[in-house]
Amino acid sequence: LREWPEMRSTNDLDLFLRPELLIDSDKLKPLSAALVSLGYTAVPEAAFYQFEKPGPGGGMAGRLKIDILTGPESRFQSTRVKGDSRRAKPHPSIGIHAHPTNEALTLEKGLQEMELSGVLGSGEQWDDTIFLPHPYTFLMMKLFAFRDRYNDENKDFGRYHALDLYTILATIIETEWREALGYRDEFKNESYVRMAGQIVYDYFSEAHRPGMIRLQESPYYRRSLQLEDFISAMRELFP
């Protein structure tokens, strides 16, 4: 896809925890301490897997939010981690939970390493490495997020998620596309992959489908976007 939507930013950061961090919760103590030191508090209706801090002046403008996520629930079978589809709770508790993403079957596959650097408030130079999930993982998550928000007025009817699907496919590189096709074949018998195929069929398989309409309703939509090519790619990746 040569045509890209206008880039947009959000106020929330998705932070994925490897399952072993929840299984051995002592390893999460640095994260718990960092959230406190940076002024984040748990969101009451989503404690303790969403944290937020007010913007400058203590208001909603400029507010930041961190969503703490992890992989599928199945990774915690026969461990001390307790929970359900909404949250995974480590034992012993340290004030951090994680929201399982059952659709993120490939969460730890094809991770993209990225070096970050900056200057701390103390003036000290800071360098570290983060890992970004594979585009196929993002696509899976966005499909289920769109399905869950399609009729939710408070979530803008999923319009941003529909446009995000296009953006992910527009920015995928050739090697990532080949890897994604490999994940499609490797996990084709998994229930969540079959469900993803159904979501694509129901919402994104033809120009008149509801997901395509939501995409075009986004304020970031441009008429030059290659909708037919997008549909073709989605159908190939999620048959």
Tab-separated table of C-alpha atoms in Angstrom:
chain	number	residue	atom	x	y	z
A	1	LEU	CA	0.000	0.000	0.000
A	2	ARG	CA	1.625	3.244	-1.163
A	3	GLU	CA	-0.989	5.578	0.306
A	4	TRP	CA	-0.833	6.055	4.068
A	5	PRO	CA	-3.322	7.720	6.408
A	6	GLU	CA	-2.312	10.803	8.346
A	7	MET	CA	-0.298	9.748	11.392
A	8	ARG	CA	-2.018	10.150	14.734
A	9	SER	CA	-0.884	9.914	18.334
A	10	THR	CA	-2.671	8.658	21.422
A	11	ASN	CA	-2.263	9.234	25.148
A	12	ASP	CA	-1.953	5.587	26.095
A	13	LEU	CA	0.945	3.133	26.058
A	14	ASP	CA	0.425	-0.616	25.777
A	15	LEU	CA	3.040	-2.384	27.883
A	16	PHE	CA	3.240	-6.153	27.363
A	17	LEU	CA	4.651	-8.309	30.150
A	18	ARG	CA	6.193	-11.666	29.378
A	19	PRO	CA	4.263	-14.371	31.264
A	20	GLU	CA	7.320	-15.300	33.339
A	21	LEU	CA	7.287	-11.831	34.936
A	22	LEU	CA	3.830	-12.502	36.349
A	23	ILE	CA	4.708	-16.047	37.346
A	24	ASP	CA	7.708	-14.741	39.340
A	25	SER	CA	6.216	-11.474	40.606
A	26	ASP	CA	9.400	-10.370	42.410
A	27	LYS	CA	10.686	-9.430	38.963
A	28	LEU	CA	7.886	-6.842	38.674
A	29	LYS	CA	8.928	-4.834	41.725
A	30	PRO	CA	11.043	-2.381	39.671
A	31	LEU	CA	8.045	-1.675	37.436
A	32	SER	CA	5.758	-1.176	40.432
A	33	ALA	CA	8.238	1.252	41.988
A	34	ALA	CA	8.668	3.122	38.706
A	35	LEU	CA	4.920	3.652	38.283
A	36	VAL	CA	4.723	5.141	41.780
A	37	SER	CA	7.778	7.363	41.308
A	38	LEU	CA	6.416	8.694	38.008
A	39	GLY	CA	3.102	9.656	39.608
A	40	TYR	CA	0.854	6.986	38.090
A	41	THR	CA	-2.146	5.659	40.014
A	42	ALA	CA	-4.392	2.689	39.264
A	43	VAL	CA	-7.557	3.387	37.265
A	44	PRO	CA	-10.318	2.373	39.737
A	45	GLU	CA	-12.453	0.418	37.267
A	46	ALA	CA	-9.393	-1.393	35.869
A	47	ALA	CA	-7.125	-1.824	38.881
A	48	PHE	CA	-4.336	-2.897	38.625
A	49	TYR	CA	-3.761	-3.287	34.905
A	50	GLN	CA	-4.409	0.324	33.900
A	51	PHE	CA	-2.537	3.258	35.393
A	52	GLU	CA	-2.846	6.940	34.662
A	53	LYS	CA	-1.349	10.279	35.584
A	54	PRO	CA	-2.920	13.713	35.093
A	55	GLY	CA	-1.640	16.198	32.581
A	56	PRO	CA	0.149	19.432	33.421
A	57	GLY	CA	-1.824	21.317	36.045
A	58	GLY	CA	-3.587	18.154	37.173
A	59	GLY	CA	-6.261	18.183	34.472
A	60	MET	CA	-7.436	15.726	31.829
A	61	ALA	CA	-5.624	17.568	29.034
A	62	GLY	CA	-2.330	15.819	28.471
A	63	ARG	CA	-3.302	12.871	30.664
A	64	LEU	CA	-1.215	9.731	30.148
A	65	LYS	CA	-2.351	6.129	30.572
A	66	ILE	CA	-0.506	2.810	30.644
A	67	ASP	CA	-2.329	-0.425	29.803
A	68	ILE	CA	-0.510	-3.476	31.144
A	69	LEU	CA	-1.111	-6.528	28.972
A	70	THR	CA	0.208	-10.049	28.665
A	71	GLY	CA	-0.204	-13.069	26.399
A	72	PRO	CA	-2.967	-15.682	26.314
A	73	GLU	CA	-4.498	-17.086	29.499
A	74	SER	CA	-3.228	-20.528	28.545
A	75	ARG	CA	0.322	-19.469	29.418
A	76	PHE	CA	-0.630	-19.446	33.101
A	77	GLN	CA	-2.039	-22.938	33.428
A	78	SER	CA	-0.544	-24.846	36.371
A	79	THR	CA	1.136	-21.693	37.748
A	80	ARG	CA	0.486	-19.508	40.776
A	81	VAL	CA	-1.029	-16.781	38.605
A	82	LYS	CA	-4.773	-16.455	39.166
A	83	GLY	CA	-7.326	-14.713	37.051
A	84	ASP	CA	-9.713	-14.853	34.160
A	85	SER	CA	-10.199	-13.324	30.713
A	86	ARG	CA	-10.039	-9.839	32.214
A	87	ARG	CA	-6.947	-10.018	34.422
A	88	ALA	CA	-3.996	-12.165	35.427
A	89	LYS	CA	-3.036	-11.681	39.089
A	90	PRO	CA	0.426	-12.742	40.237
A	91	HIS	CA	0.955	-14.390	43.602
A	92	PRO	CA	2.236	-12.964	45.836
A	93	SER	CA	0.567	-9.709	44.846
A	94	ILE	CA	2.664	-6.587	44.269
A	95	GLY	CA	-0.066	-4.248	43.033
A	96	ILE	CA	0.283	-5.061	39.333
A	97	HIS	CA	-2.033	-7.209	37.237
A	98	ALA	CA	-2.087	-7.717	33.469
A	99	HIS	CA	-4.910	-8.021	30.978
A	100	PRO	CA	-4.603	-11.291	28.995
A	101	THR	CA	-4.793	-10.999	25.212
A	102	ASN	CA	-5.933	-14.430	24.064
A	103	GLU	CA	-5.833	-13.340	20.442
A	104	ALA	CA	-2.117	-12.447	20.675
A	105	LEU	CA	-0.957	-15.981	19.911
A	106	THR	CA	2.211	-14.677	18.279
A	107	LEU	CA	3.076	-12.130	20.970
A	108	GLU	CA	6.623	-13.409	21.423
A	109	LYS	CA	7.286	-14.210	17.752
A	110	GLY	CA	9.117	-11.887	15.393
A	111	LEU	CA	9.770	-9.203	17.999
A	112	GLN	CA	11.376	-6.051	16.618
A	113	GLU	CA	14.250	-4.770	18.736
A	114	MET	CA	14.454	-0.994	19.114
A	115	GLU	CA	17.078	1.078	20.919
A	116	LEU	CA	15.844	4.056	22.926
A	117	SER	CA	17.865	6.845	24.494
A	118	GLY	CA	17.137	10.044	26.335
A	119	VAL	CA	17.918	12.214	29.314
A	120	LEU	CA	16.384	11.589	32.743
A	121	GLY	CA	15.019	14.359	34.929
A	122	SER	CA	18.268	14.184	36.885
A	123	GLY	CA	20.195	15.014	33.718
A	124	GLU	CA	21.612	11.505	33.463
A	125	GLN	CA	21.838	9.902	30.014
A	126	TRP	CA	19.543	6.875	29.630
A	127	ASP	CA	19.737	4.052	27.101
A	128	ASP	CA	17.732	0.844	26.853
A	129	THR	CA	16.108	-1.619	24.497
A	130	ILE	CA	12.424	-2.340	23.931
A	131	PHE	CA	10.746	-4.936	21.737
A	132	LEU	CA	7.760	-4.243	19.497
A	133	PRO	CA	5.287	-7.019	18.652
A	134	HIS	CA	5.088	-8.269	15.079
A	135	PRO	CA	2.567	-6.544	12.774
A	136	TYR	CA	0.584	-9.806	12.579
A	137	THR	CA	0.117	-9.654	16.362
A	138	PHE	CA	-1.056	-6.036	16.135
A	139	LEU	CA	-3.495	-6.914	13.355
A	140	MET	CA	-4.994	-9.741	15.418
A	141	MET	CA	-5.467	-7.459	18.411
A	142	LYS	CA	-6.943	-4.620	16.342
A	143	LEU	CA	-9.457	-6.970	14.702
A	144	PHE	CA	-10.847	-8.085	18.049
A	145	ALA	CA	-10.741	-4.543	19.432
A	146	PHE	CA	-12.770	-3.323	16.447
A	147	ARG	CA	-15.316	-6.106	16.836
A	148	ASP	CA	-15.787	-5.227	20.510
A	149	ARG	CA	-16.180	-1.491	19.845
A	150	TYR	CA	-18.066	-1.462	16.571
A	151	ASN	CA	-21.349	-0.405	18.236
A	152	ASP	CA	-19.827	1.524	21.176
A	153	GLU	CA	-20.469	5.242	20.852
A	154	ASN	CA	-18.088	5.949	23.735
A	155	LYS	CA	-15.294	4.291	21.733
A	156	ASP	CA	-16.061	6.195	18.504
A	157	PHE	CA	-17.668	3.044	17.056
A	158	GLY	CA	-14.222	1.519	16.482
A	159	ARG	CA	-13.328	3.955	13.682
A	160	TYR	CA	-9.759	4.421	14.906
A	161	HIS	CA	-9.232	0.671	15.097
A	162	ALA	CA	-10.481	0.237	11.533
A	163	LEU	CA	-8.052	2.869	10.310
A	164	ASP	CA	-5.258	1.340	12.407
A	165	LEU	CA	-5.699	-1.918	10.503
A	166	TYR	CA	-5.024	-0.075	7.259
A	167	THR	CA	-2.032	1.733	8.773
A	168	ILE	CA	-0.452	-1.510	9.996
A	169	LEU	CA	-0.749	-3.073	6.546
A	170	ALA	CA	0.512	0.105	4.875
A	171	THR	CA	3.661	0.173	6.998
A	172	ILE	CA	4.455	-3.555	6.978
A	173	ILE	CA	7.661	-4.433	5.124
A	174	GLU	CA	8.105	-7.362	2.748
A	175	THR	CA	9.902	-9.661	5.197
A	176	GLU	CA	7.212	-9.015	7.825
A	177	TRP	CA	4.499	-9.811	5.281
A	178	ARG	CA	6.128	-13.166	4.484
A	179	GLU	CA	6.461	-13.887	8.203
A	180	ALA	CA	2.797	-12.987	8.708
A	181	LEU	CA	1.764	-15.461	6.022
A	182	GLY	CA	3.839	-18.051	7.855
A	183	TYR	CA	2.046	-17.330	11.143
A	184	ARG	CA	-1.272	-17.583	9.308
A	185	ASP	CA	-0.395	-21.106	8.207
A	186	GLU	CA	1.247	-22.134	11.479
A	187	PHE	CA	-1.731	-21.145	13.607
A	188	LYS	CA	-4.557	-21.792	11.126
A	189	ASN	CA	-6.237	-24.341	13.401
A	190	GLU	CA	-6.274	-22.073	16.472
A	191	SER	CA	-9.740	-20.859	17.417
A	192	TYR	CA	-8.751	-17.194	17.636
A	193	VAL	CA	-7.220	-17.254	14.162
A	194	ARG	CA	-10.441	-18.747	12.781
A	195	MET	CA	-12.398	-16.071	14.642
A	196	ALA	CA	-10.165	-13.401	13.109
A	197	GLY	CA	-11.028	-14.768	9.669
A	198	GLN	CA	-14.704	-14.482	10.516
A	199	ILE	CA	-14.257	-10.883	11.694
A	200	VAL	CA	-12.543	-9.993	8.427
A	201	TYR	CA	-15.323	-11.658	6.435
A	202	ASP	CA	-18.065	-9.913	8.427
A	203	TYR	CA	-16.530	-6.441	8.487
A	204	PHE	CA	-13.705	-6.011	5.953
A	205	SER	CA	-14.159	-8.452	3.066
A	206	GLU	CA	-16.024	-6.075	0.722
A	207	ALA	CA	-16.329	-2.328	0.262
A	208	HIS	CA	-19.865	-2.206	1.707
A	209	ARG	CA	-19.034	-4.186	4.861
A	210	PRO	CA	-19.471	-2.327	8.187
A	211	GLY	CA	-15.752	-2.171	8.993
A	212	MET	CA	-14.968	-0.520	5.687
A	213	ILE	CA	-17.695	2.028	6.323
A	214	ARG	CA	-16.289	2.767	9.795
A	215	LEU	CA	-12.820	3.192	8.276
A	216	GLN	CA	-14.117	5.812	5.868
A	217	GLU	CA	-15.917	7.626	8.696
A	218	SER	CA	-12.613	8.255	10.499
A	219	PRO	CA	-11.479	11.904	10.528
A	220	TYR	CA	-8.066	10.635	9.366
A	221	TYR	CA	-9.455	8.926	6.271
A	222	ARG	CA	-8.362	10.207	2.864
A	223	ARG	CA	-10.060	9.372	-0.429
A	224	SER	CA	-6.722	8.318	-1.951
A	225	LEU	CA	-6.378	5.305	0.379
A	226	GLN	CA	-6.242	1.998	-1.519
A	227	LEU	CA	-9.304	0.298	-0.104
A	228	GLU	CA	-9.526	-2.520	-2.638
A	229	ASP	CA	-5.878	-3.450	-2.092
A	230	PHE	CA	-6.442	-3.300	1.673
A	231	ILE	CA	-9.429	-5.654	1.389
A	232	SER	CA	-7.408	-8.048	-0.761
A	233	ALA	CA	-4.526	-8.134	1.729
A	234	MET	CA	-6.843	-8.667	4.706
A	235	ARG	CA	-8.609	-11.552	2.980
A	236	GLU	CA	-5.286	-13.153	2.084
A	237	LEU	CA	-3.885	-12.858	5.593
A	238	PHE	CA	-7.095	-13.861	7.393
A	239	PRO	CA	-9.001	-16.262	5.135
